[in-house]
PDB file of C-alpha atoms in Angstrom:
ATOM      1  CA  UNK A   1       0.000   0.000   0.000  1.00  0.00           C
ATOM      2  CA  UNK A   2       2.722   2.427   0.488  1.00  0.00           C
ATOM      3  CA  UNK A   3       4.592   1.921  -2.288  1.00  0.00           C
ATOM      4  CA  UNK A   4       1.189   2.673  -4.136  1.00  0.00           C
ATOM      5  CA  UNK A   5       0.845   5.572  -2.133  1.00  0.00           C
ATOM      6  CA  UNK A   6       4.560   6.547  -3.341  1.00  0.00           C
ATOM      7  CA  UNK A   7       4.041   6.107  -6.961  1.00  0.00           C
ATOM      8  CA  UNK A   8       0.749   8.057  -7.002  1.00  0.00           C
ATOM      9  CA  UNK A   9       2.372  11.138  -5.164  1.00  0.00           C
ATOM     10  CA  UNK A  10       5.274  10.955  -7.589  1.00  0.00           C
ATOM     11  CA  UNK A  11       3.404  10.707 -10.360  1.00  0.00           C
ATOM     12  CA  UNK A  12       1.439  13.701  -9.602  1.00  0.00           C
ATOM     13  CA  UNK A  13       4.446  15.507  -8.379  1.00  0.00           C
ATOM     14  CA  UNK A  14       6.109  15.107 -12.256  1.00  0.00           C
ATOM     15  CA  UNK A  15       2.459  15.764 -13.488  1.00  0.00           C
ATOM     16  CA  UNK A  16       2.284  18.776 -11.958  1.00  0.00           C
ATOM     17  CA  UNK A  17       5.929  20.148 -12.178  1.00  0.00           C
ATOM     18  CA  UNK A  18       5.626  19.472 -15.887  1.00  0.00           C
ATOM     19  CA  UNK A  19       2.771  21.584 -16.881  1.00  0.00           C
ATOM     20  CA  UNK A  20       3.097  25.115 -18.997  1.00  0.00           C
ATOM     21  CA  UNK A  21       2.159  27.982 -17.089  1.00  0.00           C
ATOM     22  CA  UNK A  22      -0.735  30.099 -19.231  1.00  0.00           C
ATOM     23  CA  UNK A  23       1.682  33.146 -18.827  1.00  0.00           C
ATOM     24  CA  UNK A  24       4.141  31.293 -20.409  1.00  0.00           C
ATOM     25  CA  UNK A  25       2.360  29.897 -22.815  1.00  0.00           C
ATOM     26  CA  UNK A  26       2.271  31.664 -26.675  1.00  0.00           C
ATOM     27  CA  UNK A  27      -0.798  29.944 -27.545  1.00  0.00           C
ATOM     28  CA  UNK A  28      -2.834  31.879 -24.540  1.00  0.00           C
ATOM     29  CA  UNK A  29      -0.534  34.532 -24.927  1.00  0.00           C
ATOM     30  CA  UNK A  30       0.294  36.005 -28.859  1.00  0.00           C
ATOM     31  CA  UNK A  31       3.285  38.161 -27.630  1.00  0.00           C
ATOM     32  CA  UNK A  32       5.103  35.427 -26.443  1.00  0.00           C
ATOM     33  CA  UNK A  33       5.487  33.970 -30.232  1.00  0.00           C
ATOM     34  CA  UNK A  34       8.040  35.279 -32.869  1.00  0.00           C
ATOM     35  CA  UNK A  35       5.531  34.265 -35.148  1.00  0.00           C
ATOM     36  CA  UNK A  36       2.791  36.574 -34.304  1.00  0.00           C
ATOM     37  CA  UNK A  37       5.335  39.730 -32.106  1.00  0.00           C
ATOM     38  CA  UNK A  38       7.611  41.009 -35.028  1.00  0.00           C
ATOM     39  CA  UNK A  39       9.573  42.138 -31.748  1.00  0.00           C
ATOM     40  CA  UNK A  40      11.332  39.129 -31.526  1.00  0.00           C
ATOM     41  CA  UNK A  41      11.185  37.373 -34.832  1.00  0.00           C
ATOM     42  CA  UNK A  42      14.224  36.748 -36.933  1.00  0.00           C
ATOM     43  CA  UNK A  43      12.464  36.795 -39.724  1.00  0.00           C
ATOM     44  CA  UNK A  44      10.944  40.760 -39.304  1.00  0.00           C
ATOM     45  CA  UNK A  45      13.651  42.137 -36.525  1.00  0.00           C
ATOM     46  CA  UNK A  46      17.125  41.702 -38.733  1.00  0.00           C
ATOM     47  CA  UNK A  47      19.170  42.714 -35.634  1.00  0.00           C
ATOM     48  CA  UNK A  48      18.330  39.339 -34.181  1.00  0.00           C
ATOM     49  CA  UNK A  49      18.764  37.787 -37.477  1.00  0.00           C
ATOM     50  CA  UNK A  50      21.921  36.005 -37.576  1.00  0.00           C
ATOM     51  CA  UNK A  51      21.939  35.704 -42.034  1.00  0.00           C
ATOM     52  CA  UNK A  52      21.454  39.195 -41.831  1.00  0.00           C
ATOM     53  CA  UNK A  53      24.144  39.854 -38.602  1.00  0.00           C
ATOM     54  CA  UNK A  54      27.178  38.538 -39.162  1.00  0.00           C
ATOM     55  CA  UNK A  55      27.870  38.441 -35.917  1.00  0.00           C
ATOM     56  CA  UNK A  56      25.476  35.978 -34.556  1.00  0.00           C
ATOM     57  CA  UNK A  57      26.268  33.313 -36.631  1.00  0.00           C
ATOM     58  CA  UNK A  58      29.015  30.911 -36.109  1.00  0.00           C
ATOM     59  CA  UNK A  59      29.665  30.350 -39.612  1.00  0.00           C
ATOM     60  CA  UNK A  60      30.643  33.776 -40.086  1.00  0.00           C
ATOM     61  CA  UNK A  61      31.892  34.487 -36.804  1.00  0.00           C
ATOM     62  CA  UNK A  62      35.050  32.600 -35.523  1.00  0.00           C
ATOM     63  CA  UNK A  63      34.493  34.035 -32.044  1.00  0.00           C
ATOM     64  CA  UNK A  64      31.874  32.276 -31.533  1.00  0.00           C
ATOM     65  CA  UNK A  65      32.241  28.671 -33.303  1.00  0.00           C
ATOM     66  CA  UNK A  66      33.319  26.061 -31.195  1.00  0.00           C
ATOM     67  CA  UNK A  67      35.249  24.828 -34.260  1.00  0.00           C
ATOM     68  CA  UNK A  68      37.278  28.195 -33.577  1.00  0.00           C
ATOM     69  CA  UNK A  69      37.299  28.958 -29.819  1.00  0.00           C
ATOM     70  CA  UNK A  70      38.108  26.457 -27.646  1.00  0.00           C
ATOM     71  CA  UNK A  71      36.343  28.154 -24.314  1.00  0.00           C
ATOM     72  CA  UNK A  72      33.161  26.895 -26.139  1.00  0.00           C
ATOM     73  CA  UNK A  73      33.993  23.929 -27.053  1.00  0.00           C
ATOM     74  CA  UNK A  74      33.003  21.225 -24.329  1.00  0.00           C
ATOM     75  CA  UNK A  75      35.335  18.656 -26.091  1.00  0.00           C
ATOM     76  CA  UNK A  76      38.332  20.867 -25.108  1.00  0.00           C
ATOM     77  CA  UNK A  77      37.173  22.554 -22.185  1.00  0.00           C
ATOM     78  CA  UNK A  78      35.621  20.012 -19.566  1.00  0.00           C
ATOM     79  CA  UNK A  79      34.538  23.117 -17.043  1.00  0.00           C
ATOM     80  CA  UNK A  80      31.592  23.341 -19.936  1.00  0.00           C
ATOM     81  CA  UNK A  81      30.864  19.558 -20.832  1.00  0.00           C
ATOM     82  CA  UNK A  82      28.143  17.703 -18.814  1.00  0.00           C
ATOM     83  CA  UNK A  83      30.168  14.396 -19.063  1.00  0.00           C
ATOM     84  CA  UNK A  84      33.128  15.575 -17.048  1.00  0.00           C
ATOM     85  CA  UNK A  85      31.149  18.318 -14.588  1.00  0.00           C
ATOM     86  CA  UNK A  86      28.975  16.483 -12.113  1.00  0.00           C
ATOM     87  CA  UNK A  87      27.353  19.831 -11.788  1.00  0.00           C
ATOM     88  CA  UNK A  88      26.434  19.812 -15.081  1.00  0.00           C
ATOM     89  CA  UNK A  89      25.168  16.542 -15.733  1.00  0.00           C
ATOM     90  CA  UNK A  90      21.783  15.835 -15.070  1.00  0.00           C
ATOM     91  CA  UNK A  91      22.251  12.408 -14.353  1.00  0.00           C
ATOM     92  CA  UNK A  92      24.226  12.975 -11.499  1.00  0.00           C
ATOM     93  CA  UNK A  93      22.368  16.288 -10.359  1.00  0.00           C
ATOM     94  CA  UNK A  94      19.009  15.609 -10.518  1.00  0.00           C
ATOM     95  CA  UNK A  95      17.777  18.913  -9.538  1.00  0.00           C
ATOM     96  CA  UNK A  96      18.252  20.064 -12.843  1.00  0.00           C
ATOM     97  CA  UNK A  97      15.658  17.941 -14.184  1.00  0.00           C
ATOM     98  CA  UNK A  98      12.270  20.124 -15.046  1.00  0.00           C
ATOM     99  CA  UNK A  99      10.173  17.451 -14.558  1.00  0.00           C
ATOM    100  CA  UNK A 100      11.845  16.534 -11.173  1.00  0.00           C
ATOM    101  CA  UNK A 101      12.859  20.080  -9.207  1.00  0.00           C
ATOM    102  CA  UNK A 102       9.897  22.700  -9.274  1.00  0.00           C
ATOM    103  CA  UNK A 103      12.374  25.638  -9.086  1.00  0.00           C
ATOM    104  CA  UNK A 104      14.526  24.719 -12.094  1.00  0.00           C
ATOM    105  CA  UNK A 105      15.286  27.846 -14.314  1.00  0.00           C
ATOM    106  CA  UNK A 106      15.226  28.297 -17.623  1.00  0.00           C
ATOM    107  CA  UNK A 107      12.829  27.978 -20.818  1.00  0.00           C
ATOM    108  CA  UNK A 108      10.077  26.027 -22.390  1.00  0.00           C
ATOM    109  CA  UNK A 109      10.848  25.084 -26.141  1.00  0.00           C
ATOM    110  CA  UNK A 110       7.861  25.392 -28.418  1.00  0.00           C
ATOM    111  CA  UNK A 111       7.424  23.983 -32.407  1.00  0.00           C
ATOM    112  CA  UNK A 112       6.681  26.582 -34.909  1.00  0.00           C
ATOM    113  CA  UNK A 113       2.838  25.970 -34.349  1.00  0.00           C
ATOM    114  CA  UNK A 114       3.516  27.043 -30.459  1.00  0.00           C
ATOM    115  CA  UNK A 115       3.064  23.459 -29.180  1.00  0.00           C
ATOM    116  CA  UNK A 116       5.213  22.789 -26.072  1.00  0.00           C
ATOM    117  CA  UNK A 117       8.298  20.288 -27.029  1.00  0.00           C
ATOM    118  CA  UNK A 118      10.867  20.443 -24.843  1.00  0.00           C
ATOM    119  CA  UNK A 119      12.813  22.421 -21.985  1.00  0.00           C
ATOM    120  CA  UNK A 120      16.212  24.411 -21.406  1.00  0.00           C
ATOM    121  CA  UNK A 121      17.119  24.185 -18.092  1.00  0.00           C
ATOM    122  CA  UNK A 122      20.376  26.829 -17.155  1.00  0.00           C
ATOM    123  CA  UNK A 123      23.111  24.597 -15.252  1.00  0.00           C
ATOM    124  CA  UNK A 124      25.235  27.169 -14.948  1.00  0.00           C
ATOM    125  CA  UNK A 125      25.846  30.438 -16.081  1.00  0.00           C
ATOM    126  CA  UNK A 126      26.806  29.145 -19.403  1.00  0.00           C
ATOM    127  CA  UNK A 127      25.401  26.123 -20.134  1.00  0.00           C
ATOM    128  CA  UNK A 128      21.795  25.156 -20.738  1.00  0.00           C
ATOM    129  CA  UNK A 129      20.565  21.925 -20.340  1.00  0.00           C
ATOM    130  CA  UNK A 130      18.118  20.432 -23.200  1.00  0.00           C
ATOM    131  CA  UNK A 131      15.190  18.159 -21.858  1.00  0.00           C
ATOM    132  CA  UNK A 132      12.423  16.813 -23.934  1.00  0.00           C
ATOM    133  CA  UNK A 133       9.175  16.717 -23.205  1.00  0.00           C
ATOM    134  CA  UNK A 134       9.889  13.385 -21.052  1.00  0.00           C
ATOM    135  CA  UNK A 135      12.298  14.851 -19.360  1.00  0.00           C
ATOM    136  CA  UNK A 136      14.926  12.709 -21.153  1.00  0.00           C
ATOM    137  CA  UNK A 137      18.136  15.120 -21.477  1.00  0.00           C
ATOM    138  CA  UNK A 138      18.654  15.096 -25.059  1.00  0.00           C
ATOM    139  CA  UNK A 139      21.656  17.681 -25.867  1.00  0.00           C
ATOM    140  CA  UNK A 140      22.892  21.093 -24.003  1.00  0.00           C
ATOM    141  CA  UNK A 141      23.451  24.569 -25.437  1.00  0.00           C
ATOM    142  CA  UNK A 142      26.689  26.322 -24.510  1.00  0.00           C
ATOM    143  CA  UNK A 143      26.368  30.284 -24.612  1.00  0.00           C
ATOM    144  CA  UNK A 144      28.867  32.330 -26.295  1.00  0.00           C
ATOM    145  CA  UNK A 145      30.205  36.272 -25.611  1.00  0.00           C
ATOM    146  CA  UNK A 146      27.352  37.548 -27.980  1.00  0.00           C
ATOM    147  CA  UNK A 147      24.714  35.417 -26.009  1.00  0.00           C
ATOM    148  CA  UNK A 148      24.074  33.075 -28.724  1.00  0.00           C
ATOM    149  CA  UNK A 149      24.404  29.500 -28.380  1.00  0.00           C
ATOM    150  CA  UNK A 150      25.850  26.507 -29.653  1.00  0.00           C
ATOM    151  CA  UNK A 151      24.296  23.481 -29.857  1.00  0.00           C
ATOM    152  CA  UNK A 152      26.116  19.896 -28.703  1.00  0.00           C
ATOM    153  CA  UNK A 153      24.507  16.634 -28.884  1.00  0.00           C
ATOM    154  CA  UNK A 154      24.769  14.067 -26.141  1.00  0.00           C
ATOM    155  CA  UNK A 155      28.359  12.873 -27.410  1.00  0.00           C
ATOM    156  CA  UNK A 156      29.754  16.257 -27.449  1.00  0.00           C
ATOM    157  CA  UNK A 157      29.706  17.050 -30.663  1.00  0.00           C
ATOM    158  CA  UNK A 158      28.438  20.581 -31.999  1.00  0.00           C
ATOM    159  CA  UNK A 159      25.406  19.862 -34.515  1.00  0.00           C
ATOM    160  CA  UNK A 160      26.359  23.263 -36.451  1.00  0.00           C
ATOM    161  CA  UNK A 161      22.356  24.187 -35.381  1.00  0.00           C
ATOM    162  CA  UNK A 162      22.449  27.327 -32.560  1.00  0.00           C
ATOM    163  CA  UNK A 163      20.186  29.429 -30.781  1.00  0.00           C
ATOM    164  CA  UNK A 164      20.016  33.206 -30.636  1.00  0.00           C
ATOM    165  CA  UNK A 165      18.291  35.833 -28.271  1.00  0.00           C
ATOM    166  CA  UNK A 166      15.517  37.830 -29.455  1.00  0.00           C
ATOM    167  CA  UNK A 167      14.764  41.175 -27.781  1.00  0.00           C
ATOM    168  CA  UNK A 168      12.158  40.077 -25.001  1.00  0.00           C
ATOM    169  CA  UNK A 169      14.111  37.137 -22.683  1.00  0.00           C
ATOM    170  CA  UNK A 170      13.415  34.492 -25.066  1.00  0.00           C
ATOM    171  CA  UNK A 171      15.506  32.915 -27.742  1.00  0.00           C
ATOM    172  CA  UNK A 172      14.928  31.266 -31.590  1.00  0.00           C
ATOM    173  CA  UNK A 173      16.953  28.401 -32.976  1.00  0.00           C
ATOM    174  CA  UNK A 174      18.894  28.054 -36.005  1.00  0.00           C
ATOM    175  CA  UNK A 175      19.817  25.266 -38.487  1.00  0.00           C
ATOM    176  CA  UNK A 176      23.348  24.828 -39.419  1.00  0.00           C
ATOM    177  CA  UNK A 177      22.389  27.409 -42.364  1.00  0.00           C
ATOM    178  CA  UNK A 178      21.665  30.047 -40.013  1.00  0.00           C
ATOM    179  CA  UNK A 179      18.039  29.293 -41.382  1.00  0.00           C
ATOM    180  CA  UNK A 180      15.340  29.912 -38.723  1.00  0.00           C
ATOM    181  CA  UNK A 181      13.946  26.731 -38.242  1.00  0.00           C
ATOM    182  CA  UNK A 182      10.917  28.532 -36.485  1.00  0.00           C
ATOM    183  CA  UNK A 183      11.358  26.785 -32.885  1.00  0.00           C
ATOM    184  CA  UNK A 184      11.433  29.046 -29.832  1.00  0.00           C
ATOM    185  CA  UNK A 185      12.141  29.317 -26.198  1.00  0.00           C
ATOM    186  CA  UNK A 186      10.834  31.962 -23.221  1.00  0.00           C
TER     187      UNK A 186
END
């Protein structure tokens, strides 16, 4: 009976932990989407448009590729990799789990049609933790000097796809082109 008991209040603890907040949510909320506040979309605000600024975009910008600078690149700096910082690693610290800890900070990830699909949880100052919608941890984002951010998969590897900030605390992601591929975080 108390191991039922257990499950049931975990269960609901995850169920509720996990859930969107309306005010964070750009389907209640129109201003929270690049695709409907020209504020913060890549595609009408050039500034935050990293084919159109040079220097947001890796490819363009050696400063900032982890190909080029080796303070963002996890594979040559362990303070910044997950698999060598217990801190970082949300295997070993549990807290930063979104679906776990109710305080985690960070963002929600949305699809281009505003659906929720994932979560970036900060570890540290510089790194941001990627969780999907499971809370499986699925990649990590490492943030640069122009607060963009690179994108590493679970093997350490940069995927060439990155993440910029728009102009209201939120930030849009990137393909390797520096295409926007119309996902977004607040």
């Amino acid at each position: 009976m108390r191991l039922v008991l257990l499950f049931v209040s975990v269960t609901l603890s995850l169920f509720t932990f996990a859930q969107l907040p309306a005010n964070r949510n750009p389907q209640f909320n129109k201003a929270l989407s690049p695709h409907f506040n020209e504020r913060i979309s890549p595609e009408k605000n050039l500034k935050i448009n990293p084919l159109f600024n040079w220097n947001l975009n890796p490819n363009s910008n050696a400063a900032i590729n982890p190909s080029s600078n080796a303070l963002i690149n996890p594979k040559l700096n362990t303070r910044i990799n997950p698999h060598y910082n217990e801190l970082l690693n949300p295997l070993r610290s549990l807290s930063l789990n979104p679906l776990i800890n109710a305080n985690w900070v960070g963002y929600y990830i949305f699809d281009k049609e505003g659906n929720h699909s994932g979560y970036y949880v900060w570890g540290d100052q510089r790194v941001l933790i990627c969780f999907d919608l499971k809370g499986k941890w699925i990649g990590y984002l490492v943030e640069t000097d122009t607060r963009t951010y690179n994108y590493f998969n679970l093997s350490d590897e940069w995927t060439g796809t990155f993440a910029c900030t728009n102009s209201d605390n939120g930030i849009n992601l990137f393909d390797k082109d520096g295409e926007w591929t119309g996902d977004f975080a607040r």
